[in-house]
C-alpha cells in the first residue's frame, strides 16, 4: 500500500491550492479510498534497501505490553541491533503482576520477579537495564487506564528518545479474538502515540516541558497477521532462546508453584525446550522473525 501519510499530504495540498489541483470532491474520494485501503489491504513484502538488521548507531524504541512479548517476537533482531551498537530502548506498559496462580504469590512480589526476569533477558540480548522504562500499570488492566493519559505517556517517551524505528504489537490482528486486554490496548495506544508525537499541537503540555515533536520514520509490528518483512536470526538463535528462558516464572510448574531454587538449571532446561517450540519460527531451513513494516503511522 502506498504510504497513507503521503496520500494525506497530497490531498491536503490539493485542497489548499483550489481548483487548479484536485477538486475538493476528488480529494475527499481519495480520502475514502485511503481509509478503505487501510482496512483491507496488506502492505507488500518490503523489497527496499533500508534493511533494519544492517542498521548501526540508530535509536530503536520497543513498546511492549508485558515484559516478554518483545523477547519472544523480536529478541533475535534486537540482539543483532544491540551487537551493532544501536541504542535500544524498551518501554513496558505493565508490571505483569497477575500472571501467576501460585497460592502464595502476591502482585508486588510477582512484579519484582518479572522486573528481574526482564532485566536478565535484556542483558542476554545486549540491552542494559537502564534502557528499560516501566509505565507500571497493572497486568490485564490496560483497557481501564485513562486513554488520554496513557497515550500521553507513550507520546512523551517517543519524543524523549526520538527513535528511528518503533516496534509494537500490530494494531488489529487475530489475537484480538482471544488475547489479552493489554495486547489490544497497547497495540492501538502505541500507534495513537506515534501520531501524537509527530504533531506539535497534540498534548501541548509536552512541548512546554521540552518534548519537541518527532515523526517516527518506520514501524515494525510484531504478532502480525500480515507480515511483510522477514529477518533471518539463525546466527543469534541461541541468544534468543537464552533470553526467552529468563522469563522463567511464565512457564510450566513455575506458574502454579514458583520456586527460584536452581534458577540457572531451570533456565537451561527451558532454553532447550524453547529451541523446539513455536516461539522459534522456522522458514525454509532458517530461523526467522517476521514483522509488518510500515511507514504509514508516523503522523
Ligand atoms: Zn503479553
PDB file of C-alpha atoms and ligand atoms in Angstrom:
ATOM      1  CA  UNK A   1       0.000   0.000   0.000  1.00  0.00           C
ATOM      2  CA  UNK A   2       1.198   3.495  -0.789  1.00  0.00           C
ATOM      3  CA  UNK A   3       2.143   5.239   2.466  1.00  0.00           C
ATOM      4  CA  UNK A   4      -1.004   6.798   3.887  1.00  0.00           C
ATOM      5  CA  UNK A   5       0.870   9.849   5.140  1.00  0.00           C
ATOM      6  CA  UNK A   6       1.960  10.673   1.568  1.00  0.00           C
ATOM      7  CA  UNK A   7      -1.586  10.340   0.261  1.00  0.00           C
ATOM      8  CA  UNK A   8      -2.857  12.601   3.001  1.00  0.00           C
ATOM      9  CA  UNK A   9      -0.260  15.292   2.409  1.00  0.00           C
ATOM     10  CA  UNK A  10      -1.021  15.276  -1.346  1.00  0.00           C
ATOM     11  CA  UNK A  11      -4.711  15.608  -0.528  1.00  0.00           C
ATOM     12  CA  UNK A  12      -4.285  18.470   1.929  1.00  0.00           C
ATOM     13  CA  UNK A  13      -2.027  20.305  -0.516  1.00  0.00           C
ATOM     14  CA  UNK A  14      -4.608  19.877  -3.261  1.00  0.00           C
ATOM     15  CA  UNK A  15      -7.394  21.313  -1.111  1.00  0.00           C
ATOM     16  CA  UNK A  16      -5.305  24.379  -0.262  1.00  0.00           C
ATOM     17  CA  UNK A  17      -4.381  25.009  -3.913  1.00  0.00           C
ATOM     18  CA  UNK A  18      -8.005  25.085  -5.123  1.00  0.00           C
ATOM     19  CA  UNK A  19      -9.454  24.089  -8.498  1.00  0.00           C
ATOM     20  CA  UNK A  20      -6.133  24.058 -10.372  1.00  0.00           C
ATOM     21  CA  UNK A  21      -5.207  20.943  -8.441  1.00  0.00           C
ATOM     22  CA  UNK A  22      -7.591  18.155  -7.464  1.00  0.00           C
ATOM     23  CA  UNK A  23     -11.140  19.231  -6.720  1.00  0.00           C
ATOM     24  CA  UNK A  24     -12.268  19.012  -3.119  1.00  0.00           C
ATOM     25  CA  UNK A  25     -14.694  16.258  -4.101  1.00  0.00           C
ATOM     26  CA  UNK A  26     -11.934  14.232  -5.715  1.00  0.00           C
ATOM     27  CA  UNK A  27      -9.753  14.793  -2.690  1.00  0.00           C
ATOM     28  CA  UNK A  28     -12.470  13.539  -0.368  1.00  0.00           C
ATOM     29  CA  UNK A  29     -12.982  10.481  -2.556  1.00  0.00           C
ATOM     30  CA  UNK A  30      -9.265   9.862  -2.279  1.00  0.00           C
ATOM     31  CA  UNK A  31      -9.517  10.044   1.491  1.00  0.00           C
ATOM     32  CA  UNK A  32     -12.310   7.458   1.449  1.00  0.00           C
ATOM     33  CA  UNK A  33     -10.150   5.188  -0.708  1.00  0.00           C
ATOM     34  CA  UNK A  34      -7.241   5.602   1.676  1.00  0.00           C
ATOM     35  CA  UNK A  35      -9.470   4.736   4.627  1.00  0.00           C
ATOM     36  CA  UNK A  36     -10.701   1.592   2.857  1.00  0.00           C
ATOM     37  CA  UNK A  37      -7.184   0.637   1.867  1.00  0.00           C
ATOM     38  CA  UNK A  38      -6.102   0.888   5.487  1.00  0.00           C
ATOM     39  CA  UNK A  39      -8.751  -1.634   6.431  1.00  0.00           C
ATOM     40  CA  UNK A  40      -8.498  -4.248   3.704  1.00  0.00           C
ATOM     41  CA  UNK A  41      -5.091  -4.062   2.048  1.00  0.00           C
ATOM     42  CA  UNK A  42      -1.930  -5.642   3.364  1.00  0.00           C
ATOM     43  CA  UNK A  43       1.296  -3.861   2.522  1.00  0.00           C
ATOM     44  CA  UNK A  44       3.505  -5.743   0.054  1.00  0.00           C
ATOM     45  CA  UNK A  45       6.678  -7.568   1.009  1.00  0.00           C
ATOM     46  CA  UNK A  46       9.342  -4.947   1.612  1.00  0.00           C
ATOM     47  CA  UNK A  47      11.957  -5.058  -1.155  1.00  0.00           C
ATOM     48  CA  UNK A  48      13.841  -1.841  -0.362  1.00  0.00           C
ATOM     49  CA  UNK A  49      17.455  -1.368   0.624  1.00  0.00           C
ATOM     50  CA  UNK A  50      16.883   0.037   4.119  1.00  0.00           C
ATOM     51  CA  UNK A  51      17.180  -3.256   5.992  1.00  0.00           C
ATOM     52  CA  UNK A  52      16.943  -2.619   9.732  1.00  0.00           C
ATOM     53  CA  UNK A  53      19.152  -5.629  10.505  1.00  0.00           C
ATOM     54  CA  UNK A  54      22.008  -3.663   8.867  1.00  0.00           C
ATOM     55  CA  UNK A  55      21.478  -0.527  10.965  1.00  0.00           C
ATOM     56  CA  UNK A  56      24.311   0.977  13.016  1.00  0.00           C
ATOM     57  CA  UNK A  57      24.167   3.743  15.659  1.00  0.00           C
ATOM     58  CA  UNK A  58      20.423   4.297  15.367  1.00  0.00           C
ATOM     59  CA  UNK A  59      17.759   4.503  18.052  1.00  0.00           C
ATOM     60  CA  UNK A  60      15.006   1.912  18.316  1.00  0.00           C
ATOM     61  CA  UNK A  61      12.086   2.148  20.746  1.00  0.00           C
ATOM     62  CA  UNK A  62      10.408  -1.158  21.541  1.00  0.00           C
ATOM     63  CA  UNK A  63       6.967  -0.834  23.090  1.00  0.00           C
ATOM     64  CA  UNK A  64       5.542  -3.921  24.753  1.00  0.00           C
ATOM     65  CA  UNK A  65       2.517  -4.658  26.952  1.00  0.00           C
ATOM     66  CA  UNK A  66       4.379  -7.201  29.072  1.00  0.00           C
ATOM     67  CA  UNK A  67       7.996  -7.956  29.797  1.00  0.00           C
ATOM     68  CA  UNK A  68       8.462 -10.886  27.373  1.00  0.00           C
ATOM     69  CA  UNK A  69       6.353 -10.144  24.275  1.00  0.00           C
ATOM     70  CA  UNK A  70       9.277  -8.328  22.690  1.00  0.00           C
ATOM     71  CA  UNK A  71      11.712 -11.110  23.624  1.00  0.00           C
ATOM     72  CA  UNK A  72       9.552 -13.834  22.078  1.00  0.00           C
ATOM     73  CA  UNK A  73       8.715 -11.894  18.931  1.00  0.00           C
ATOM     74  CA  UNK A  74      11.768  -9.738  18.242  1.00  0.00           C
ATOM     75  CA  UNK A  75      14.547 -10.973  20.541  1.00  0.00           C
ATOM     76  CA  UNK A  76      16.726 -12.149  17.654  1.00  0.00           C
ATOM     77  CA  UNK A  77      16.552  -8.881  15.750  1.00  0.00           C
ATOM     78  CA  UNK A  78      17.100  -6.905  18.950  1.00  0.00           C
ATOM     79  CA  UNK A  79      20.221  -8.967  19.696  1.00  0.00           C
ATOM     80  CA  UNK A  80      21.559  -8.137  16.226  1.00  0.00           C
ATOM     81  CA  UNK A  81      20.774  -4.442  16.626  1.00  0.00           C
ATOM     82  CA  UNK A  82      22.392  -4.305  20.063  1.00  0.00           C
ATOM     83  CA  UNK A  83      25.538  -6.007  18.789  1.00  0.00           C
ATOM     84  CA  UNK A  84      25.750  -3.406  16.007  1.00  0.00           C
ATOM     85  CA  UNK A  85      25.813  -0.550  18.512  1.00  0.00           C
ATOM     86  CA  UNK A  86      22.257   0.690  18.140  1.00  0.00           C
ATOM     87  CA  UNK A  87      20.546   2.383  21.070  1.00  0.00           C
ATOM     88  CA  UNK A  88      17.651   0.108  22.018  1.00  0.00           C
ATOM     89  CA  UNK A  89      15.074   1.422  24.473  1.00  0.00           C
ATOM     90  CA  UNK A  90      12.359  -0.801  25.910  1.00  0.00           C
ATOM     91  CA  UNK A  91       9.061   0.703  27.067  1.00  0.00           C
ATOM     92  CA  UNK A  92       6.773  -1.642  29.017  1.00  0.00           C
ATOM     93  CA  UNK A  93       3.126  -0.826  29.697  1.00  0.00           C
ATOM     94  CA  UNK A  94       2.509  -3.145  32.653  1.00  0.00           C
ATOM     95  CA  UNK A  95       4.364  -4.752  35.539  1.00  0.00           C
ATOM     96  CA  UNK A  96       2.966  -8.169  34.502  1.00  0.00           C
ATOM     97  CA  UNK A  97       1.868  -8.660  38.102  1.00  0.00           C
ATOM     98  CA  UNK A  98      -1.118 -11.004  37.574  1.00  0.00           C
ATOM     99  CA  UNK A  99       0.211 -13.992  35.628  1.00  0.00           C
ATOM    100  CA  UNK A 100       0.528 -16.498  38.461  1.00  0.00           C
ATOM    101  CA  UNK A 101      -1.732 -18.998  40.219  1.00  0.00           C
ATOM    102  CA  UNK A 102       0.776 -19.791  42.943  1.00  0.00           C
ATOM    103  CA  UNK A 103      -1.322 -19.594  46.138  1.00  0.00           C
ATOM    104  CA  UNK A 104       1.491 -17.794  47.971  1.00  0.00           C
ATOM    105  CA  UNK A 105       2.218 -15.240  45.243  1.00  0.00           C
ATOM    106  CA  UNK A 106       1.403 -11.550  45.668  1.00  0.00           C
ATOM    107  CA  UNK A 107       1.104  -8.914  42.970  1.00  0.00           C
ATOM    108  CA  UNK A 108       4.009  -6.981  44.477  1.00  0.00           C
ATOM    109  CA  UNK A 109       6.324  -9.990  44.545  1.00  0.00           C
ATOM    110  CA  UNK A 110       5.389 -11.061  41.040  1.00  0.00           C
ATOM    111  CA  UNK A 111       6.075  -7.558  39.698  1.00  0.00           C
ATOM    112  CA  UNK A 112       9.526  -7.753  41.307  1.00  0.00           C
ATOM    113  CA  UNK A 113      10.174 -11.204  39.807  1.00  0.00           C
ATOM    114  CA  UNK A 114       9.047 -10.063  36.360  1.00  0.00           C
ATOM    115  CA  UNK A 115      11.263  -6.976  36.568  1.00  0.00           C
ATOM    116  CA  UNK A 116      14.300  -9.137  37.363  1.00  0.00           C
ATOM    117  CA  UNK A 117      13.489 -11.616  34.606  1.00  0.00           C
ATOM    118  CA  UNK A 118      13.116  -8.830  32.044  1.00  0.00           C
ATOM    119  CA  UNK A 119      16.416  -7.281  33.090  1.00  0.00           C
ATOM    120  CA  UNK A 120      18.104 -10.681  32.766  1.00  0.00           C
ATOM    121  CA  UNK A 121      16.539 -11.262  29.331  1.00  0.00           C
ATOM    122  CA  UNK A 122      17.616  -7.833  28.129  1.00  0.00           C
ATOM    123  CA  UNK A 123      21.140  -8.422  29.425  1.00  0.00           C
ATOM    124  CA  UNK A 124      21.332 -11.601  27.324  1.00  0.00           C
ATOM    125  CA  UNK A 125      20.238  -9.586  24.277  1.00  0.00           C
ATOM    126  CA  UNK A 126      22.811  -6.863  24.999  1.00  0.00           C
ATOM    127  CA  UNK A 127      20.366  -4.232  26.265  1.00  0.00           C
ATOM    128  CA  UNK A 128      21.323  -2.529  29.557  1.00  0.00           C
ATOM    129  CA  UNK A 129      18.709  -2.398  32.310  1.00  0.00           C
ATOM    130  CA  UNK A 130      18.745   1.398  32.402  1.00  0.00           C
ATOM    131  CA  UNK A 131      17.321   1.254  28.878  1.00  0.00           C
ATOM    132  CA  UNK A 132      14.094  -0.244  30.247  1.00  0.00           C
ATOM    133  CA  UNK A 133      11.245   2.114  31.158  1.00  0.00           C
ATOM    134  CA  UNK A 134       8.264   0.756  33.092  1.00  0.00           C
ATOM    135  CA  UNK A 135       4.978   2.630  32.866  1.00  0.00           C
ATOM    136  CA  UNK A 136       3.895   0.456  35.803  1.00  0.00           C
ATOM    137  CA  UNK A 137       0.263  -0.304  35.009  1.00  0.00           C
ATOM    138  CA  UNK A 138      -1.394  -3.419  36.402  1.00  0.00           C
ATOM    139  CA  UNK A 139      -1.327  -6.575  34.312  1.00  0.00           C
ATOM    140  CA  UNK A 140      -4.581  -7.134  32.411  1.00  0.00           C
ATOM    141  CA  UNK A 141      -5.955  -3.690  33.252  1.00  0.00           C
ATOM    142  CA  UNK A 142      -4.575  -1.536  30.436  1.00  0.00           C
ATOM    143  CA  UNK A 143      -8.017  -1.117  28.883  1.00  0.00           C
ATOM    144  CA  UNK A 144      -9.222   0.594  32.043  1.00  0.00           C
ATOM    145  CA  UNK A 145      -6.397   3.118  32.320  1.00  0.00           C
ATOM    146  CA  UNK A 146      -7.343   6.637  31.243  1.00  0.00           C
ATOM    147  CA  UNK A 147      -6.723   6.550  27.495  1.00  0.00           C
ATOM    148  CA  UNK A 148      -5.598  10.146  27.174  1.00  0.00           C
ATOM    149  CA  UNK A 149      -3.095   9.780  29.998  1.00  0.00           C
ATOM    150  CA  UNK A 150      -1.766   6.500  28.590  1.00  0.00           C
ATOM    151  CA  UNK A 151      -1.328   7.957  25.090  1.00  0.00           C
ATOM    152  CA  UNK A 152       0.417  10.981  26.591  1.00  0.00           C
ATOM    153  CA  UNK A 153       2.827   8.718  28.500  1.00  0.00           C
ATOM    154  CA  UNK A 154       3.869   6.887  25.336  1.00  0.00           C
ATOM    155  CA  UNK A 155       3.987  10.084  23.277  1.00  0.00           C
ATOM    156  CA  UNK A 156       6.371  11.567  25.833  1.00  0.00           C
ATOM    157  CA  UNK A 157       8.690   8.542  25.560  1.00  0.00           C
ATOM    158  CA  UNK A 158       8.683   8.747  21.759  1.00  0.00           C
ATOM    159  CA  UNK A 159       9.522  12.438  21.880  1.00  0.00           C
ATOM    160  CA  UNK A 160      12.182  11.811  24.543  1.00  0.00           C
ATOM    161  CA  UNK A 161      14.019   9.039  22.682  1.00  0.00           C
ATOM    162  CA  UNK A 162      13.282  10.301  19.122  1.00  0.00           C
ATOM    163  CA  UNK A 163      13.574   6.797  17.640  1.00  0.00           C
ATOM    164  CA  UNK A 164      14.455   5.912  14.058  1.00  0.00           C
ATOM    165  CA  UNK A 165      12.046   2.983  14.412  1.00  0.00           C
ATOM    166  CA  UNK A 166       9.312   1.876  16.805  1.00  0.00           C
ATOM    167  CA  UNK A 167       8.416  -1.754  17.489  1.00  0.00           C
ATOM    168  CA  UNK A 168       4.960  -2.606  18.801  1.00  0.00           C
ATOM    169  CA  UNK A 169       2.148  -5.164  18.594  1.00  0.00           C
ATOM    170  CA  UNK A 170       0.272  -4.928  15.310  1.00  0.00           C
ATOM    171  CA  UNK A 171      -2.943  -2.996  15.909  1.00  0.00           C
ATOM    172  CA  UNK A 172      -5.682  -5.210  14.531  1.00  0.00           C
ATOM    173  CA  UNK A 173      -4.973  -8.913  14.194  1.00  0.00           C
ATOM    174  CA  UNK A 174      -6.479 -12.307  15.006  1.00  0.00           C
ATOM    175  CA  UNK A 175      -5.023 -12.159  18.524  1.00  0.00           C
ATOM    176  CA  UNK A 176      -7.793  -9.687  19.293  1.00  0.00           C
ATOM    177  CA  UNK A 177     -10.235 -12.574  19.014  1.00  0.00           C
ATOM    178  CA  UNK A 178      -8.757 -14.259  22.041  1.00  0.00           C
ATOM    179  CA  UNK A 179      -5.906 -12.429  23.594  1.00  0.00           C
ATOM    180  CA  UNK A 180      -5.343 -10.124  26.450  1.00  0.00           C
ATOM    181  CA  UNK A 181      -6.676  -6.678  27.094  1.00  0.00           C
ATOM    182  CA  UNK A 182      -3.132  -5.364  27.356  1.00  0.00           C
ATOM    183  CA  UNK A 183      -2.254  -6.548  23.846  1.00  0.00           C
ATOM    184  CA  UNK A 184      -5.359  -4.991  22.315  1.00  0.00           C
ATOM    185  CA  UNK A 185      -4.957  -1.697  24.139  1.00  0.00           C
ATOM    186  CA  UNK A 186      -1.195  -1.464  23.904  1.00  0.00           C
ATOM    187  CA  UNK A 187      -1.235  -2.006  20.145  1.00  0.00           C
ATOM    188  CA  UNK A 188      -3.653   0.831  19.494  1.00  0.00           C
ATOM    189  CA  UNK A 189      -2.232   3.223  22.081  1.00  0.00           C
ATOM    190  CA  UNK A 190       1.249   2.920  20.560  1.00  0.00           C
ATOM    191  CA  UNK A 191       0.109   3.931  17.082  1.00  0.00           C
ATOM    192  CA  UNK A 192      -2.030   6.731  18.503  1.00  0.00           C
ATOM    193  CA  UNK A 193       1.048   7.954  20.360  1.00  0.00           C
ATOM    194  CA  UNK A 194       3.166   7.800  17.205  1.00  0.00           C
ATOM    195  CA  UNK A 195       0.727  10.172  15.552  1.00  0.00           C
ATOM    196  CA  UNK A 196       0.560  12.429  18.608  1.00  0.00           C
ATOM    197  CA  UNK A 197       4.363  12.517  18.797  1.00  0.00           C
ATOM    198  CA  UNK A 198       4.572  13.835  15.239  1.00  0.00           C
ATOM    199  CA  UNK A 199       2.289  16.822  15.657  1.00  0.00           C
ATOM    200  CA  UNK A 200       3.320  19.607  17.985  1.00  0.00           C
ATOM    201  CA  UNK A 201      -0.216  20.674  18.896  1.00  0.00           C
ATOM    202  CA  UNK A 202      -1.123  17.254  20.294  1.00  0.00           C
ATOM    203  CA  UNK A 203      -0.519  17.354  24.047  1.00  0.00           C
ATOM    204  CA  UNK A 204       0.787  20.951  24.093  1.00  0.00           C
ATOM    205  CA  UNK A 205       1.915  20.407  27.684  1.00  0.00           C
ATOM    206  CA  UNK A 206       4.634  18.082  26.366  1.00  0.00           C
ATOM    207  CA  UNK A 207       6.098  20.791  24.151  1.00  0.00           C
ATOM    208  CA  UNK A 208       6.067  23.185  27.106  1.00  0.00           C
ATOM    209  CA  UNK A 209       8.050  20.573  29.060  1.00  0.00           C
ATOM    210  CA  UNK A 210      10.661  20.435  26.284  1.00  0.00           C
ATOM    211  CA  UNK A 211       9.450  17.329  24.440  1.00  0.00           C
ATOM    212  CA  UNK A 212       9.548  18.542  20.835  1.00  0.00           C
ATOM    213  CA  UNK A 213       7.505  16.764  18.177  1.00  0.00           C
ATOM    214  CA  UNK A 214       9.120  13.826  16.396  1.00  0.00           C
ATOM    215  CA  UNK A 215       7.944  11.789  13.414  1.00  0.00           C
ATOM    216  CA  UNK A 216       8.778   8.091  13.659  1.00  0.00           C
ATOM    217  CA  UNK A 217      10.053   7.142  10.180  1.00  0.00           C
ATOM    218  CA  UNK A 218       9.193   3.459  10.293  1.00  0.00           C
ATOM    219  CA  UNK A 219       7.365   0.959  12.479  1.00  0.00           C
ATOM    220  CA  UNK A 220       7.871  -2.780  12.840  1.00  0.00           C
ATOM    221  CA  UNK A 221       4.801  -4.565  14.161  1.00  0.00           C
ATOM    222  CA  UNK A 222       5.115  -7.961  15.788  1.00  0.00           C
ATOM    223  CA  UNK A 223       2.341 -10.566  16.364  1.00  0.00           C
ATOM    224  CA  UNK A 224       1.204  -9.529  12.886  1.00  0.00           C
ATOM    225  CA  UNK A 225      -1.259 -11.416  10.700  1.00  0.00           C
ATOM    226  CA  UNK A 226       0.105  -9.515   7.686  1.00  0.00           C
ATOM    227  CA  UNK A 227       3.890  -9.731   7.922  1.00  0.00           C
ATOM    228  CA  UNK A 228       5.809  -8.195   5.041  1.00  0.00           C
ATOM    229  CA  UNK A 229       9.331  -8.234   6.464  1.00  0.00           C
ATOM    230  CA  UNK A 230      11.395 -11.286   7.404  1.00  0.00           C
ATOM    231  CA  UNK A 231      14.647 -11.254   9.331  1.00  0.00           C
ATOM    232  CA  UNK A 232      16.990 -14.249   9.385  1.00  0.00           C
ATOM    233  CA  UNK A 233      18.032 -14.708  13.023  1.00  0.00           C
ATOM    234  CA  UNK A 234      19.693 -18.103  12.655  1.00  0.00           C
ATOM    235  CA  UNK A 235      23.038 -16.774  13.904  1.00  0.00           C
ATOM    236  CA  UNK A 236      21.532 -15.429  17.157  1.00  0.00           C
ATOM    237  CA  UNK A 237      19.081 -18.270  17.774  1.00  0.00           C
ATOM    238  CA  UNK A 238      20.770 -19.460  20.951  1.00  0.00           C
ATOM    239  CA  UNK A 239      20.902 -15.921  22.321  1.00  0.00           C
ATOM    240  CA  UNK A 240      17.161 -15.529  21.723  1.00  0.00           C
ATOM    241  CA  UNK A 241      16.385 -18.868  23.393  1.00  0.00           C
ATOM    242  CA  UNK A 242      18.520 -17.952  26.420  1.00  0.00           C
ATOM    243  CA  UNK A 243      16.761 -14.584  26.692  1.00  0.00           C
ATOM    244  CA  UNK A 244      13.300 -16.163  26.402  1.00  0.00           C
ATOM    245  CA  UNK A 245      14.228 -18.711  29.083  1.00  0.00           C
ATOM    246  CA  UNK A 246      14.902 -15.862  31.516  1.00  0.00           C
ATOM    247  CA  UNK A 247      11.132 -15.361  31.761  1.00  0.00           C
ATOM    248  CA  UNK A 248      11.171 -18.464  33.943  1.00  0.00           C
ATOM    249  CA  UNK A 249       8.105 -17.647  36.056  1.00  0.00           C
ATOM    250  CA  UNK A 250       5.877 -17.786  32.986  1.00  0.00           C
ATOM    251  CA  UNK A 251       6.493 -21.442  32.137  1.00  0.00           C
ATOM    252  CA  UNK A 252       5.332 -24.841  33.396  1.00  0.00           C
ATOM    253  CA  UNK A 253       5.075 -25.505  37.110  1.00  0.00           C
ATOM    254  CA  UNK A 254       6.530 -22.095  37.940  1.00  0.00           C
ATOM    255  CA  UNK A 255       3.132 -20.567  37.105  1.00  0.00           C
ATOM    256  CA  UNK A 256       1.360 -22.508  39.841  1.00  0.00           C
ATOM    257  CA  UNK A 257       4.235 -23.103  42.245  1.00  0.00           C
ATOM    258  CA  UNK A 258       7.009 -20.548  41.927  1.00  0.00           C
ATOM    259  CA  UNK A 259      10.388 -21.633  43.241  1.00  0.00           C
ATOM    260  CA  UNK A 260      13.577 -19.773  42.402  1.00  0.00           C
ATOM    261  CA  UNK A 261      15.940 -22.510  43.606  1.00  0.00           C
ATOM    262  CA  UNK A 262      18.385 -23.733  40.937  1.00  0.00           C
ATOM    263  CA  UNK A 263      17.241 -20.992  38.614  1.00  0.00           C
ATOM    264  CA  UNK A 264      20.180 -21.427  36.242  1.00  0.00           C
ATOM    265  CA  UNK A 265      19.369 -25.111  35.741  1.00  0.00           C
ATOM    266  CA  UNK A 266      15.699 -24.355  35.202  1.00  0.00           C
ATOM    267  CA  UNK A 267      16.589 -21.762  32.579  1.00  0.00           C
ATOM    268  CA  UNK A 268      18.933 -24.160  30.830  1.00  0.00           C
ATOM    269  CA  UNK A 269      16.136 -26.773  30.574  1.00  0.00           C
ATOM    270  CA  UNK A 270      13.775 -24.096  29.319  1.00  0.00           C
ATOM    271  CA  UNK A 271      16.266 -22.940  26.728  1.00  0.00           C
ATOM    272  CA  UNK A 272      16.360 -26.454  25.276  1.00  0.00           C
ATOM    273  CA  UNK A 273      12.564 -26.699  25.296  1.00  0.00           C
ATOM    274  CA  UNK A 274      12.167 -23.302  23.679  1.00  0.00           C
ATOM    275  CA  UNK A 275      14.502 -24.214  20.852  1.00  0.00           C
ATOM    276  CA  UNK A 276      11.925 -26.808  19.778  1.00  0.00           C
ATOM    277  CA  UNK A 277       8.851 -24.653  20.438  1.00  0.00           C
ATOM    278  CA  UNK A 278       6.757 -22.352  18.220  1.00  0.00           C
ATOM    279  CA  UNK A 279       8.424 -19.341  19.879  1.00  0.00           C
ATOM    280  CA  UNK A 280      11.277 -20.136  17.493  1.00  0.00           C
ATOM    281  CA  UNK A 281       9.884 -19.796  13.984  1.00  0.00           C
ATOM    282  CA  UNK A 282      11.493 -21.601  11.080  1.00  0.00           C
ATOM    283  CA  UNK A 283      11.115 -20.963   7.371  1.00  0.00           C
ATOM    284  CA  UNK A 284      12.909 -22.756   4.539  1.00  0.00           C
ATOM    285  CA  UNK A 285      15.544 -24.135   6.868  1.00  0.00           C
ATOM    286  CA  UNK A 286      16.319 -20.794   8.501  1.00  0.00           C
ATOM    287  CA  UNK A 287      15.191 -19.319  11.808  1.00  0.00           C
ATOM    288  CA  UNK A 288      13.247 -16.141  11.257  1.00  0.00           C
ATOM    289  CA  UNK A 289      11.300 -13.360  12.862  1.00  0.00           C
ATOM    290  CA  UNK A 290       8.504 -11.723  10.914  1.00  0.00           C
ATOM    291  CA  UNK A 291       7.122  -8.217  11.165  1.00  0.00           C
ATOM    292  CA  UNK A 292       4.776  -5.879   9.386  1.00  0.00           C
ATOM    293  CA  UNK A 293       6.990  -2.989   8.327  1.00  0.00           C
ATOM    294  CA  UNK A 294       5.140   0.252   7.718  1.00  0.00           C
ATOM    295  CA  UNK A 295       5.970   3.915   7.179  1.00  0.00           C
ATOM    296  CA  UNK A 296       2.301   4.914   7.371  1.00  0.00           C
ATOM    297  CA  UNK A 297       1.970   5.566  11.097  1.00  0.00           C
ATOM    298  CA  UNK A 298       4.332   8.429  11.723  1.00  0.00           C
ATOM    299  CA  UNK A 299       1.814  11.270  11.580  1.00  0.00           C
TER     300      UNK A 299
HETATM  301 ZN1  LIG B   1       1.914 -10.149  26.523  1.00  0.00          ZN
END
